[in-house]
Amino acid sequence: AGGGLSDSIAAEIARGILPPGALAYRILDNVGPSVEALLKDAAALVDGDHEPGSMEVNLRLPSGRSLVGTVPDVSANLLRTVTYSRIGPKHRLTAWVRMLALTAAYPDRSFEAATVGRGRKQSLVTIARIGAFEGDNAKRRQLAFEHLDALVDLYDRGMREPLPLYCATSAAYAEAALGGRDALAAGRKAWESPWDYDKEDKEPEHVLVLGGVHSFEQLLADAPGPTETDHGRAGLDPSRFGLLALWLWSSLLSCEELVHR
């Protein structure tokens, strides 16, 4: 929120959710370097002369659907989001949809997106960057409309029935498939729980919809429906799970770069 480190520490202690006395500082000493690294990298992305603000979006897509809302955290032509969480699929998809909305609504500006969060393993910070579309105003708007229409189509299908789309598992599968790696192994690793902690196969909403804990092979059992091979997607993947994963992720992955610091 822009507060100084000492003021923020004092506020957290006053909030009363940390252990008492010196025990609180042991936690804060671990958190502090991560926060400072996030803020340093986030600050380097923007021009200090531009205060972040919000932009209104009110569009009619080529499909006839309306898209109305507000996109926060816009600084000049950069959509910048900072989170203490580790960057996950939900953060990346959020940035993608918001950038598409901005580009479609304001095609005269070359918007890009950067999501800054904690890194994994040896990196302190991960930045998910989506570059601006190339071309003139009309070309940028056309690309944004095409991607938005595809996402709205997928959204409508998901409002009619539970789709075999799972946040981490579908992302892992699509990234591996499009990167020339073993998509089945990546999807299985993201889906199936080891003995010591639960993954997506045991999340309550998935257990409810699927009627129990399913193996990754069971997710691949269904073939795409006849209308799911529309839009040139025929032959993308023999399974319904795989086709929908690529439907959701392929466009974003073609534009995105993950930077680990």
C-alpha positions as a printed NumPy array, in Angstrom:
array([[  0.   ,   0.   ,   0.   ],
       [  3.044,   2.26 ,  -0.11 ],
       [  3.876,   2.363,   3.6  ],
       [  7.462,   2.252,   4.863],
       [  8.958,  -0.983,   6.191],
       [  9.122,   0.118,   9.838],
       [  5.554,   1.459,   9.788],
       [  4.289,  -1.744,   8.178],
       [  6.055,  -3.902,  10.767],
       [  4.57 ,  -1.825,  13.579],
       [  1.103,  -2.198,  12.039],
       [  1.437,  -5.991,  11.797],
       [  2.531,  -6.232,  15.421],
       [ -0.333,  -3.977,  16.532],
       [ -2.787,  -6.148,  14.589],
       [ -2.244,  -8.881,  17.184],
       [ -1.985, -11.898,  14.868],
       [  1.757, -12.447,  15.342],
       [  3.321, -14.293,  18.285],
       [  4.211, -12.062,  21.231],
       [  7.497, -10.277,  21.853],
       [ 10.69 , -11.409,  20.18 ],
       [  8.921, -14.344,  18.524],
       [  7.183, -11.903,  16.176],
       [ 10.5  , -10.547,  14.945],
       [ 11.734, -14.005,  14.013],
       [  8.814, -14.263,  11.566],
       [  9.207, -10.704,  10.316],
       [ 12.956, -11.205,   9.762],
       [ 12.108, -14.071,   7.401],
       [  9.361, -12.173,   5.609],
       [ 11.203,  -8.848,   5.288],
       [ 13.803,  -9.776,   2.62 ],
       [ 11.115, -11.308,   0.404],
       [  8.932,  -8.215,   0.653],
       [ 11.842,  -5.871,  -0.064],
       [ 12.873,  -7.927,  -3.118],
       [  9.299,  -7.855,  -4.444],
       [  9.034,  -4.093,  -3.992],
       [ 12.414,  -3.445,  -5.592],
       [ 11.594,  -5.421,  -8.729],
       [  8.055,  -4.034,  -8.886],
       [  9.304,  -0.435,  -8.61 ],
       [ 11.808,  -1.005, -11.427],
       [  8.982,  -1.846, -13.835],
       [  7.213,   1.516, -13.765],
       [  8.035,   5.113, -14.448],
       [  7.883,   7.023, -11.188],
       [  6.116,   9.895, -12.959],
       [  2.957,   7.813, -13.455],
       [  0.752,   7.035, -10.486],
       [ -1.133,   3.723, -10.763],
       [ -4.84 ,   4.08 , -11.396],
       [ -7.912,   2.287, -12.709],
       [ -9.401,   2.246, -16.208],
       [-12.986,   1.583, -17.228],
       [-13.85 ,  -0.994, -19.868],
       [-17.17 ,  -1.092, -21.74 ],
       [-17.011,  -3.274, -24.846],
       [-19.242,  -5.166, -27.225],
       [-17.371,  -8.204, -28.509],
       [-17.756,  -9.473, -32.093],
       [-19.866, -12.338, -30.685],
       [-22.364,  -9.74 , -29.407],
       [-21.532, -10.164, -25.731],
       [-20.838,  -7.147, -23.525],
       [-17.729,  -6.848, -21.375],
       [-17.984,  -4.2  , -18.67 ],
       [-15.766,  -3.567, -15.658],
       [-12.786,  -1.8  , -14.133],
       [ -9.121,  -2.747, -14.528],
       [ -7.002,  -1.655, -11.531],
       [ -3.251,  -1.136, -11.136],
       [ -2.595,   0.499, -14.503],
       [  0.523,   2.694, -14.667],
       [  0.902,   4.4  , -18.058],
       [  0.719,   1.426, -20.486],
       [  1.672,  -1.213, -17.922],
       [ -0.784,  -3.348, -15.986],
       [  1.295,  -4.159, -12.91 ],
       [  0.171,  -6.459, -10.109],
       [  2.233,  -7.216,  -7.006],
       [  1.427, -10.073,  -4.638],
       [  3.214, -11.756,  -1.761],
       [  1.844, -15.077,  -3.025],
       [  3.871, -17.273,  -5.327],
       [  2.859, -16.63 ,  -8.937],
       [  0.304, -19.238,  -9.936],
       [ -2.028, -19.918, -12.865],
       [ -4.843, -17.811, -11.39 ],
       [ -2.628, -14.702, -11.219],
       [ -1.435, -15.198, -14.787],
       [ -4.927, -15.716, -16.208],
       [ -6.224, -12.646, -14.379],
       [ -3.489, -10.476, -15.888],
       [ -4.167, -11.947, -19.347],
       [ -7.897, -11.178, -19.304],
       [ -7.347,  -7.67 , -17.959],
       [ -4.688,  -6.891, -20.555],
       [ -6.954,  -8.147, -23.343],
       [ -9.782,  -5.963, -22.064],
       [ -7.551,  -2.881, -21.943],
       [ -6.163,  -3.524, -25.421],
       [ -9.631,  -3.989, -26.91 ],
       [-10.991,  -0.884, -25.178],
       [ -7.982,   1.368, -25.869],
       [ -6.275,   0.029, -29.012],
       [ -4.322,   3.243, -29.474],
       [ -2.177,   2.289, -26.462],
       [  0.291,  -0.612, -26.399],
       [ -0.606,  -2.242, -23.092],
       [  1.536,  -4.921, -21.494],
       [  1.223,  -6.734, -18.184],
       [  3.626,  -7.715, -15.415],
       [  2.668,  -9.752, -12.351],
       [  5.258,  -9.769,  -9.573],
       [  5.235, -12.385,  -6.828],
       [  7.417, -14.609,  -4.721],
       [  9.629, -17.059,  -6.565],
       [ 10.061, -20.785,  -6.163],
       [ 13.121, -22.784,  -5.128],
       [ 16.215, -20.574,  -5.421],
       [ 14.608, -17.422,  -6.829],
       [ 13.263, -14.676,  -4.565],
       [ 10.977, -13.117,  -7.177],
       [  9.058, -14.329, -10.229],
       [  7.696, -11.909, -12.822],
       [  5.098, -13.056, -15.36 ],
       [  5.315, -10.66 , -18.303],
       [  2.917, -10.376, -21.234],
       [  4.204,  -8.206, -24.049],
       [  2.109,  -5.727, -26.006],
       [  0.563,  -6.918, -29.261],
       [  2.365,  -5.857, -32.411],
       [  0.746,  -4.017, -35.278],
       [ -1.426,  -0.953, -35.665],
       [ -4.483,  -0.046, -33.597],
       [ -6.867,  -2.133, -35.679],
       [ -4.625,  -5.204, -35.512],
       [ -4.204,  -4.966, -31.732],
       [ -7.96 ,  -4.638, -31.213],
       [ -8.671,  -7.544, -33.569],
       [ -6.274,  -9.844, -31.681],
       [ -7.716,  -8.834, -28.331],
       [-11.267,  -9.44 , -29.57 ],
       [-10.365, -12.888, -30.924],
       [ -8.806, -13.978, -27.628],
       [-11.654, -12.525, -25.557],
       [-14.31 , -14.214, -27.68 ],
       [-12.567, -17.57 , -27.243],
       [-12.441, -17.086, -23.458],
       [-16.087, -16.006, -23.274],
       [-17.076, -19.088, -25.288],
       [-15.212, -21.262, -22.779],
       [-16.791, -19.356, -19.88 ],
       [-20.293, -19.936, -21.282],
       [-19.632, -23.667, -21.571],
       [-18.413, -23.716, -17.975],
       [-21.611, -22.034, -16.795],
       [-23.678, -24.818, -18.395],
       [-21.742, -27.777, -16.96 ],
       [-18.607, -28.464, -14.899],
       [-15.737, -28.608, -17.381],
       [-12.625, -30.765, -16.896],
       [-10.513, -27.652, -16.316],
       [ -8.352, -27.593, -13.197],
       [ -6.259, -24.537, -12.408],
       [ -2.808, -26.004, -11.721],
       [ -3.21 , -29.3  , -13.578],
       [ -4.526, -27.823, -16.827],
       [ -1.807, -25.157, -16.765],
       [  0.962, -27.703, -16.173],
       [ -0.358, -29.963, -18.944],
       [ -0.649, -27.157, -21.501],
       [  2.76 , -25.669, -20.678],
       [  4.449, -29.044, -21.09 ],
       [  2.549, -29.899, -24.283],
       [  3.351, -26.588, -25.954],
       [  6.929, -26.658, -24.685],
       [  7.679, -30.064, -26.186],
       [  7.879, -31.822, -22.823],
       [  5.966, -34.784, -21.385],
       [  2.485, -33.322, -20.88 ],
       [  1.105, -36.481, -19.266],
       [  3.843, -36.547, -16.645],
       [  3.444, -32.819, -15.917],
       [ -0.337, -33.096, -15.587],
       [ -0.142, -36.17 , -13.379],
       [  2.395, -34.483, -11.081],
       [  0.163, -31.43 , -10.676],
       [ -3.008, -33.492, -10.106],
       [ -2.212, -36.529,  -7.956],
       [ -1.498, -36.075,  -4.256],
       [  1.592, -37.568,  -2.606],
       [  1.328, -39.123,   0.828],
       [  2.206, -35.96 ,   2.752],
       [ -0.047, -33.226,   1.283],
       [ -3.114, -32.803,  -0.912],
       [ -3.144, -31.58 ,  -4.485],
       [ -6.008, -30.864,  -6.875],
       [ -7.331, -34.435,  -6.97 ],
       [ -8.419, -34.05 ,  -3.334],
       [ -9.781, -30.508,  -3.418],
       [-13.383, -30.633,  -2.13 ],
       [-14.964, -29.085,  -5.231],
       [-13.288, -31.611,  -7.52 ],
       [-14.205, -34.552,  -5.303],
       [-17.82 , -33.306,  -5.267],
       [-18.105, -32.861,  -9.037],
       [-16.245, -36.034,  -9.971],
       [-17.92 , -38.193,  -7.33 ],
       [-14.679, -39.117,  -5.595],
       [-10.912, -38.914,  -5.976],
       [-10.016, -39.626,  -9.609],
       [ -6.659, -40.602, -11.049],
       [ -5.1  , -38.5  , -13.78 ],
       [ -5.833, -41.262, -16.302],
       [ -9.527, -40.941, -15.484],
       [ -9.415, -37.239, -16.391],
       [ -8.222, -38.222, -19.868],
       [-10.963, -40.761, -20.511],
       [-13.541, -38.437, -22.121],
       [-13.232, -37.366, -25.758],
       [-14.096, -33.801, -26.846],
       [-17.717, -33.084, -27.694],
       [-18.7  , -32.229, -31.272],
       [-18.916, -28.482, -30.6  ],
       [-15.611, -28.417, -28.711],
       [-13.646, -29.034, -31.893],
       [-14.919, -25.773, -33.38 ],
       [-12.699, -22.739, -33.965],
       [ -9.942, -24.785, -35.612],
       [ -9.261, -26.857, -32.499],
       [ -9.915, -30.246, -34.089],
       [ -6.936, -32.508, -33.561],
       [ -5.357, -30.395, -30.813],
       [ -5.663, -33.206, -28.281],
       [ -7.496, -36.557, -28.231],
       [ -8.856, -35.998, -24.718],
       [-11.444, -33.458, -23.654],
       [ -9.267, -32.466, -20.697],
       [ -6.283, -31.802, -22.95 ],
       [ -8.217, -29.899, -25.591],
       [ -9.785, -27.559, -23.026],
       [ -6.425, -27.026, -21.311],
       [ -4.912, -25.929, -24.616],
       [ -7.986, -23.853, -25.437],
       [ -7.552, -21.879, -22.22 ],
       [ -3.766, -21.627, -22.109],
       [ -2.273, -21.723, -25.603],
       [ -2.835, -18.041, -26.468],
       [ -1.487, -16.778, -23.163],
       [  1.567, -19.033, -23.288],
       [  2.42 , -17.757, -26.76 ],
       [  2.659, -14.197, -25.368],
       [  4.001, -14.749, -21.842],
       [  7.489, -14.848, -20.387],
       [  8.302, -15.996, -16.845],
       [ 11.353, -14.296, -15.335],
       [ 12.912, -15.717, -12.151],
       [ 15.247, -13.509, -10.104]])
